[in-house]
Amino acid sequence: VRKAPSALSALGRRTEPPPISWLMHLTLSRPRLISLAAGFIDNESLPVRETRLLVRELLRSRPGAQAALQYGTTQGDPSLRRLTCAYLRDLDGAAQANAAYAADRMIITNGSQQLLYMLTEALCDPGDIVLVEDPSYFVFLGIVQSRGLRARGIKIDNHGVDLADLERVLTSLKAKGALHRLKFVYLVSYFQNPTGITTSFDRKAGTLRLLRKYEKAAGHPIYLLEDAAYRELGFSTKDVKSSLAVRAGSDCVIYAGTFSKPFATGIRVGFGILPGPVFNSVLGIKGNHDFGTSNFLQHLLARALESGAYRKHLRQLHETYALKAKIMARAIRESFPAEVEWEPARGGLYIWARLPRGMHSGRDSRLFKRALAENVLYVPGELCYADDPARRKPNHEMRLSFGTGSGPEITEGILRLGRTLRALV
Amino acid sequence: VRKAPSALSALGRRTEPPPISWLMHLTLSRPRLISLAAGFIDNESLPVRETRLLVRELLRSRPGAQAALQYGTTQGDPSLRRLTCAYLRDLDGAAQANAAYAADRMIITNGSQQLLYMLTEALCDPGDIVLVEDPSYFVFLGIVQSRGLRARGIKIDNHGVDLADLERVLTSLKAKGALHRLKFVYLVSYFQNPTGITTSFDRKAGTLRLLRKYEKAAGHPIYLLEDAAYRELGFSTKDVKSSLAVRAGSDCVIYAGTFSKPFATGIRVGFGILPGPVFNSVLGIKGNHDFGTSNFLQHLLARALESGAYRKHLRQLHETYALKAKIMARAIRESFPAEVEWEPARGGLYIWARLPRGMHSGRDSRLFKRALAENVLYVPGELCYADDPARRKPNHEMRLSFGTGSGPEITEGILRLGRTLRALV
């Protein structure tokens, strides 16, 4: 290997291996490890039988099969867009004529992750600012870091983003003359990754109101990017309307959804609904990325939606996750020290545990290392915080996933973690 | 719709709808149009039966099905990487131990297009320079334009890139002190899109020699990006070794390949082999784009390679395309005026036709409009030229695809085009 200086771009130099890689490496190198870290979905409830049936139908007629195996359009399969928009309209209880859910505003993507990436490309230059929940989804924070953006964390409580804190940050950006660098607010609005918190409809409406209030000073629209990746994984709670349903708000809303988590993560199809100017730009970027997501997968999912297999699968999924969440909650109750704060999950894949402030959970902490020695892995909370100069990163939290493990694995994993915690409290 | 100023980034503003969109729009709006423009592959030879079988096997066992429906890794399925590398080694006649074909240097992508995009992200800052064949693949030129890069066209002849012209451009960049902005040379090396020309092995080796000669003055490696998208679509010629087979060259070679064109464009899986520093950066970028291509599609293709179904399908494909290329050649011979220069195709999807210099073929030309009125569409050659201030874009060429249409459609399309040409010559 020659030691030539690097030809990499600024972005190429900045881009680091994501924390996922490191966590995955730890997992693979320890066969007896129980991972409460992975964001994988439940293996046993994957739609094997459903996929067999759907693919058989999809490939039955030659014209249908040929259409699925041929290129589609950059924007995505019209049927899938139509069905997905109708589905979202239904979830939000919106009228059929509501333009916020028009299929021609939707772009199909490789998981919702690709939408987050392209949207950030379309809106943000290096040095631009995005607001994120504090804590937030760490792969999105990776995008922010690699693209040279600045993130500011907004406090959250059990109903979502703290509007007073949001306004405080907006005012402070305005006072510093930095508001024109602010492009969007990123909210993981259902069963948030990592905290499990769901944003109430009022908070969504309140966020949009605040953004509109400050957009004049910004000199351009400030968008709300609602990442609804976990929306359909709610098992013991009612669905909350999306920000698309906020009256007169939808031209500032970008809605990102996915079929990966609710159907199959091996079938990576997501989607976005975007307002005009952003839509055109993201569609052009999608043309350069890959000029369209696999048509085969899109046809498969359109069929799942149309046949009812998708909704049916969701019901089974809810039962599975409700049970696993209950198992994790019981195990935590039984084996964690009383000083640890947490809430039972109502959906999603995660329970967020807060240790006493002085007790570090980061990757260099005694806790993390001892847990690893006990063959149990969690996501250190610190990984879920943006680099925000306005505060130190909290280092006393853990993201615990009940998605991957079986019931007995979850119980045993929590038992080991409880033992480690009790030894250190 | 509010008329707020745009919040778009520089990239977001620069990114334009690709020419594909416009061509596709023309196609969809004229149901009786014969498109010789689309880069779609042949519909009738799509592997319908093969895919039915492969999916059935893939989903037969529950553990196998679960693995395919679950997340994989960002880098891509280890089996698919191993099989693809073995396949490439075999094509190049390389020894098993040859490190240039190591599976751990490979990243699986959403078609090879995604590799082109990520690589450009990893290597190029706005204002950086890439060298492209003159003409070149227009979707790559779209990436260059949207990312604010500068492209310089290198002349080509029937054996590929003109080494004297390449050296002339390198010298001129050096003289201007601009060589440090040059990051890579992009060659579509097999049955080039749009000209159909295949680069000889000598030209690949010569290119690498020149790049190495100038890299000291550049201050960093200058990479050769070999886009082999059409490699396996050769039907009446011997395969040429890739640039990975150039001795002591492989640490400057990036090889991009795909299963889309040779297998099914609806199954969008491509791959890249990358040298160390670029590999790490692109892997990090892939983590941010989508943290991995659909595992389901990857498992499907691994099975196609392993079972022999892939190679078998290629043989059928070659027969189909050889026939269609022959039909197009015969039709051109019969109906184009003698002044038009062209070569019969030996592979790929395209025939490139050169009209007399004064006869314009661009989207604003009389020829293009009259052809459209005759319900036949081609890709105007001007779309395939980079914005290079060193020369005017040629405007007297056409890309004609025999990929999409049936035999009778090809014949009729060429007949219409020939009529239009004869009326204007």
mmCIF file of C-alpha atoms in Angstrom, chain A residues 211-418:
data_model
loop_
_atom_site.group_PDB
_atom_site.id
_atom_site.type_symbol
_atom_site.label_atom_id
_atom_site.label_comp_id
_atom_site.label_asym_id
_atom_site.label_seq_id
_atom_site.Cartn_x
_atom_site.Cartn_y
_atom_site.Cartn_z
ATOM 1 C CA LEU A 211 -41.387 27.917 12.453
ATOM 2 C CA ARG A 212 -43.786 30.117 10.511
ATOM 3 C CA LYS A 213 -43.317 32.886 13.070
ATOM 4 C CA TYR A 214 -39.550 32.874 12.526
ATOM 5 C CA GLU A 215 -39.373 32.222 8.798
ATOM 6 C CA LYS A 216 -39.597 35.886 7.914
ATOM 7 C CA ALA A 217 -36.450 36.558 9.903
ATOM 8 C CA ALA A 218 -34.868 33.483 8.303
ATOM 9 C CA GLY A 219 -35.680 34.795 4.837
ATOM 10 C CA HIS A 220 -36.952 31.430 3.665
ATOM 11 C CA PRO A 221 -39.260 28.630 4.824
ATOM 12 C CA ILE A 222 -38.024 26.573 7.773
ATOM 13 C CA TYR A 223 -39.238 23.030 7.237
ATOM 14 C CA LEU A 224 -40.503 20.456 9.679
ATOM 15 C CA LEU A 225 -39.089 17.055 8.764
ATOM 16 C CA GLU A 226 -41.332 14.487 10.420
ATOM 17 C CA ASP A 227 -39.696 11.061 10.501
ATOM 18 C CA ALA A 228 -42.537 8.614 11.094
ATOM 19 C CA ALA A 229 -40.434 5.442 10.774
ATOM 20 C CA TYR A 230 -41.989 3.805 13.864
ATOM 21 C CA ARG A 231 -45.532 5.093 13.408
ATOM 22 C CA GLU A 232 -47.067 1.731 12.669
ATOM 23 C CA LEU A 233 -45.313 -0.059 15.493
ATOM 24 C CA GLY A 234 -47.645 1.302 18.146
ATOM 25 C CA PHE A 235 -49.201 -1.556 20.100
ATOM 26 C CA SER A 236 -50.900 -0.110 23.156
ATOM 27 C CA THR A 237 -51.831 3.404 22.179
ATOM 28 C CA LYS A 238 -53.913 5.308 19.634
ATOM 29 C CA ASP A 239 -52.306 6.687 16.485
ATOM 30 C CA VAL A 240 -51.572 10.417 16.504
ATOM 31 C CA LYS A 241 -52.193 12.461 13.371
ATOM 32 C CA SER A 242 -49.162 13.497 11.407
ATOM 33 C CA SER A 243 -48.086 17.073 10.840
ATOM 34 C CA LEU A 244 -49.523 16.809 7.307
ATOM 35 C CA ALA A 245 -52.884 17.148 9.047
ATOM 36 C CA VAL A 246 -52.012 20.527 10.556
ATOM 37 C CA ARG A 247 -54.190 23.005 8.716
ATOM 38 C CA ALA A 248 -52.257 25.377 6.488
ATOM 39 C CA GLY A 249 -49.054 23.715 7.605
ATOM 40 C CA SER A 250 -48.459 21.166 4.916
ATOM 41 C CA ASP A 251 -46.383 23.394 2.639
ATOM 42 C CA CYS A 252 -43.698 23.413 5.329
ATOM 43 C CA VAL A 253 -43.945 19.718 6.195
ATOM 44 C CA ILE A 254 -41.746 16.948 4.854
ATOM 45 C CA TYR A 255 -43.069 13.562 5.880
ATOM 46 C CA ALA A 256 -40.755 10.531 5.812
ATOM 47 C CA GLY A 257 -42.120 7.017 6.180
ATOM 48 C CA THR A 258 -40.982 3.485 5.542
ATOM 49 C CA PHE A 259 -42.112 -0.073 4.945
ATOM 50 C CA SER A 260 -38.832 -1.463 6.303
ATOM 51 C CA LYS A 261 -39.704 -1.598 9.993
ATOM 52 C CA PRO A 262 -43.408 -2.484 9.747
ATOM 53 C CA PHE A 263 -43.009 -5.048 6.959
ATOM 54 C CA ALA A 264 -39.470 -6.293 6.328
ATOM 55 C CA THR A 265 -36.125 -4.604 6.799
ATOM 56 C CA GLY A 266 -34.709 -6.792 4.003
ATOM 57 C CA ILE A 267 -37.151 -5.058 1.645
ATOM 58 C CA ARG A 268 -35.817 -1.536 1.887
ATOM 59 C CA VAL A 269 -38.518 0.764 0.659
ATOM 60 C CA GLY A 270 -39.394 4.102 2.183
ATOM 61 C CA PHE A 271 -41.123 7.234 0.962
ATOM 62 C CA GLY A 272 -41.375 10.949 1.412
ATOM 63 C CA ILE A 273 -44.055 13.562 0.854
ATOM 64 C CA LEU A 274 -42.454 16.873 -0.007
ATOM 65 C CA PRO A 275 -43.588 20.423 -0.732
ATOM 66 C CA GLY A 276 -42.988 21.795 -4.258
ATOM 67 C CA PRO A 277 -39.538 23.374 -4.370
ATOM 68 C CA VAL A 278 -37.993 20.671 -2.175
ATOM 69 C CA PHE A 279 -39.759 17.953 -4.134
ATOM 70 C CA ASN A 280 -38.203 19.021 -7.438
ATOM 71 C CA SER A 281 -34.752 19.207 -6.000
ATOM 72 C CA VAL A 282 -34.956 15.852 -4.195
ATOM 73 C CA LEU A 283 -36.350 14.206 -7.322
ATOM 74 C CA GLY A 284 -33.358 15.497 -9.296
ATOM 75 C CA ILE A 285 -31.005 14.209 -6.600
ATOM 76 C CA LYS A 286 -32.747 10.823 -6.626
ATOM 77 C CA GLY A 287 -32.162 10.763 -10.392
ATOM 78 C CA ASN A 288 -28.448 11.146 -9.733
ATOM 79 C CA HIS A 289 -28.336 8.694 -6.794
ATOM 80 C CA ASP A 290 -29.973 5.756 -8.555
ATOM 81 C CA PHE A 291 -32.833 7.009 -10.832
ATOM 82 C CA GLY A 292 -35.338 4.892 -8.919
ATOM 83 C CA THR A 293 -35.758 2.300 -6.199
ATOM 84 C CA SER A 294 -36.048 -1.372 -7.213
ATOM 85 C CA ASN A 295 -39.264 -1.728 -9.139
ATOM 86 C CA PHE A 296 -39.561 -5.356 -8.029
ATOM 87 C CA LEU A 297 -39.704 -4.381 -4.351
ATOM 88 C CA GLN A 298 -42.127 -1.564 -5.074
ATOM 89 C CA HIS A 299 -44.512 -3.843 -6.944
ATOM 90 C CA LEU A 300 -44.281 -6.328 -4.079
ATOM 91 C CA LEU A 301 -45.257 -3.708 -1.513
ATOM 92 C CA ALA A 302 -48.041 -2.277 -3.678
ATOM 93 C CA ARG A 303 -49.481 -5.770 -3.763
ATOM 94 C CA ALA A 304 -49.110 -6.126 0.020
ATOM 95 C CA LEU A 305 -51.007 -2.876 0.552
ATOM 96 C CA GLU A 306 -53.687 -3.621 -2.011
ATOM 97 C CA SER A 307 -54.387 -7.183 -0.894
ATOM 98 C CA GLY A 308 -54.703 -6.301 2.777
ATOM 99 C CA ALA A 309 -51.692 -8.493 3.628
ATOM 100 C CA TYR A 310 -49.877 -5.446 4.931
ATOM 101 C CA ARG A 311 -52.500 -4.428 7.499
ATOM 102 C CA LYS A 312 -52.977 -8.025 8.534
ATOM 103 C CA HIS A 313 -49.257 -8.379 9.108
ATOM 104 C CA LEU A 314 -49.234 -5.237 11.234
ATOM 105 C CA ARG A 315 -51.797 -6.721 13.608
ATOM 106 C CA GLN A 316 -49.639 -9.804 14.147
ATOM 107 C CA LEU A 317 -46.623 -7.586 14.615
ATOM 108 C CA HIS A 318 -48.345 -5.561 17.312
ATOM 109 C CA GLU A 319 -49.068 -8.696 19.307
ATOM 110 C CA THR A 320 -45.455 -9.810 19.049
ATOM 111 C CA TYR A 321 -43.987 -6.476 20.063
ATOM 112 C CA ALA A 322 -46.511 -5.883 22.834
ATOM 113 C CA LEU A 323 -45.451 -9.186 24.352
ATOM 114 C CA LYS A 324 -41.741 -8.536 23.980
ATOM 115 C CA ALA A 325 -42.054 -5.034 25.402
ATOM 116 C CA LYS A 326 -43.911 -6.513 28.375
ATOM 117 C CA ILE A 327 -41.205 -9.107 28.902
ATOM 118 C CA MET A 328 -38.548 -6.417 28.877
ATOM 119 C CA ALA A 329 -40.522 -4.208 31.254
ATOM 120 C CA ARG A 330 -41.036 -7.075 33.700
ATOM 121 C CA ALA A 331 -37.366 -7.983 33.603
ATOM 122 C CA ILE A 332 -36.321 -4.378 34.189
ATOM 123 C CA ARG A 333 -38.718 -4.082 37.096
ATOM 124 C CA GLU A 334 -37.272 -7.220 38.618
ATOM 125 C CA SER A 335 -33.593 -6.644 38.113
ATOM 126 C CA PHE A 336 -32.717 -2.964 37.661
ATOM 127 C CA PRO A 337 -31.894 -0.889 40.749
ATOM 128 C CA ALA A 338 -34.709 1.483 41.759
ATOM 129 C CA GLU A 339 -32.542 4.520 40.895
ATOM 130 C CA VAL A 340 -32.938 3.840 37.162
ATOM 131 C CA GLU A 341 -35.739 5.820 35.514
ATOM 132 C CA TRP A 342 -37.644 4.372 32.561
ATOM 133 C CA GLU A 343 -41.127 4.001 31.102
ATOM 134 C CA PRO A 344 -42.847 0.932 29.672
ATOM 135 C CA ALA A 345 -42.993 1.061 25.845
ATOM 136 C CA ARG A 346 -46.262 1.654 24.002
ATOM 137 C CA GLY A 347 -44.789 1.064 20.600
ATOM 138 C CA GLY A 348 -41.585 1.095 18.608
ATOM 139 C CA LEU A 349 -38.572 -0.998 19.517
ATOM 140 C CA TYR A 350 -36.947 0.796 22.418
ATOM 141 C CA ILE A 351 -36.924 1.472 26.115
ATOM 142 C CA TRP A 352 -34.796 4.401 27.254
ATOM 143 C CA ALA A 353 -33.258 4.071 30.704
ATOM 144 C CA ARG A 354 -31.845 6.979 32.696
ATOM 145 C CA LEU A 355 -29.247 6.130 35.330
ATOM 146 C CA PRO A 356 -28.356 8.398 38.206
ATOM 147 C CA ARG A 357 -26.531 11.425 36.706
ATOM 148 C CA GLY A 358 -23.081 10.502 37.973
ATOM 149 C CA MET A 359 -23.219 7.006 36.562
ATOM 150 C CA HIS A 360 -21.676 6.990 33.112
ATOM 151 C CA SER A 361 -22.939 4.696 30.397
ATOM 152 C CA GLY A 362 -20.693 5.738 27.493
ATOM 153 C CA ARG A 363 -18.477 3.442 25.490
ATOM 154 C CA ASP A 364 -15.510 4.231 27.724
ATOM 155 C CA SER A 365 -17.448 3.783 30.946
ATOM 156 C CA ARG A 366 -16.951 1.028 33.521
ATOM 157 C CA LEU A 367 -20.620 0.132 33.057
ATOM 158 C CA PHE A 368 -20.325 -0.424 29.333
ATOM 159 C CA LYS A 369 -17.187 -2.509 29.698
ATOM 160 C CA ARG A 370 -18.550 -4.609 32.539
ATOM 161 C CA ALA A 371 -21.781 -5.179 30.640
ATOM 162 C CA LEU A 372 -19.740 -6.331 27.678
ATOM 163 C CA ALA A 373 -17.791 -8.660 29.966
ATOM 164 C CA GLU A 374 -21.187 -10.042 31.044
ATOM 165 C CA ASN A 375 -21.959 -10.474 27.320
ATOM 166 C CA VAL A 376 -24.706 -7.901 27.056
ATOM 167 C CA LEU A 377 -24.699 -4.869 24.781
ATOM 168 C CA TYR A 378 -26.751 -1.665 24.826
ATOM 169 C CA VAL A 379 -26.523 1.609 22.866
ATOM 170 C CA PRO A 380 -24.795 4.216 25.048
ATOM 171 C CA GLY A 381 -27.070 7.247 25.289
ATOM 172 C CA GLU A 382 -24.243 9.652 24.449
ATOM 173 C CA LEU A 383 -24.247 8.384 20.845
ATOM 174 C CA CYS A 384 -27.734 9.788 20.427
ATOM 175 C CA TYR A 385 -26.802 13.386 21.190
ATOM 176 C CA ALA A 386 -25.785 15.904 18.553
ATOM 177 C CA ASP A 387 -22.531 17.847 18.867
ATOM 178 C CA ASP A 388 -24.122 20.957 20.320
ATOM 179 C CA PRO A 389 -21.726 23.459 21.881
ATOM 180 C CA ALA A 390 -24.604 24.787 24.041
ATOM 181 C CA ARG A 391 -24.517 21.780 26.408
ATOM 182 C CA ARG A 392 -22.419 18.819 27.449
ATOM 183 C CA LYS A 393 -23.595 15.481 26.120
ATOM 184 C CA PRO A 394 -25.475 13.560 28.802
ATOM 185 C CA ASN A 395 -23.642 10.344 29.517
ATOM 186 C CA HIS A 396 -25.940 8.406 31.837
ATOM 187 C CA GLU A 397 -28.522 6.825 29.569
ATOM 188 C CA MET A 398 -29.041 3.607 27.617
ATOM 189 C CA ARG A 399 -31.163 2.591 24.646
ATOM 190 C CA LEU A 400 -32.516 -0.934 25.112
ATOM 191 C CA SER A 401 -34.120 -2.672 22.155
ATOM 192 C CA PHE A 402 -36.696 -5.429 22.472
ATOM 193 C CA GLY A 403 -36.852 -5.812 18.692
ATOM 194 C CA THR A 404 -34.205 -8.407 18.035
ATOM 195 C CA GLY A 405 -34.038 -10.852 20.911
ATOM 196 C CA SER A 406 -36.433 -13.643 21.796
ATOM 197 C CA GLY A 407 -38.352 -13.454 25.071
ATOM 198 C CA PRO A 408 -35.804 -15.526 27.026
ATOM 199 C CA GLU A 409 -32.915 -13.556 25.504
ATOM 200 C CA ILE A 410 -34.479 -10.265 26.499
ATOM 201 C CA THR A 411 -35.029 -11.526 30.056
ATOM 202 C CA GLU A 412 -31.500 -12.866 30.318
ATOM 203 C CA GLY A 413 -29.983 -9.725 28.757
ATOM 204 C CA ILE A 414 -31.791 -7.442 31.187
ATOM 205 C CA LEU A 415 -30.838 -9.753 34.068
ATOM 206 C CA ARG A 416 -27.150 -9.459 33.169
ATOM 207 C CA LEU A 417 -27.450 -5.707 32.747
ATOM 208 C CA GLY A 418 -29.293 -5.418 36.072
#
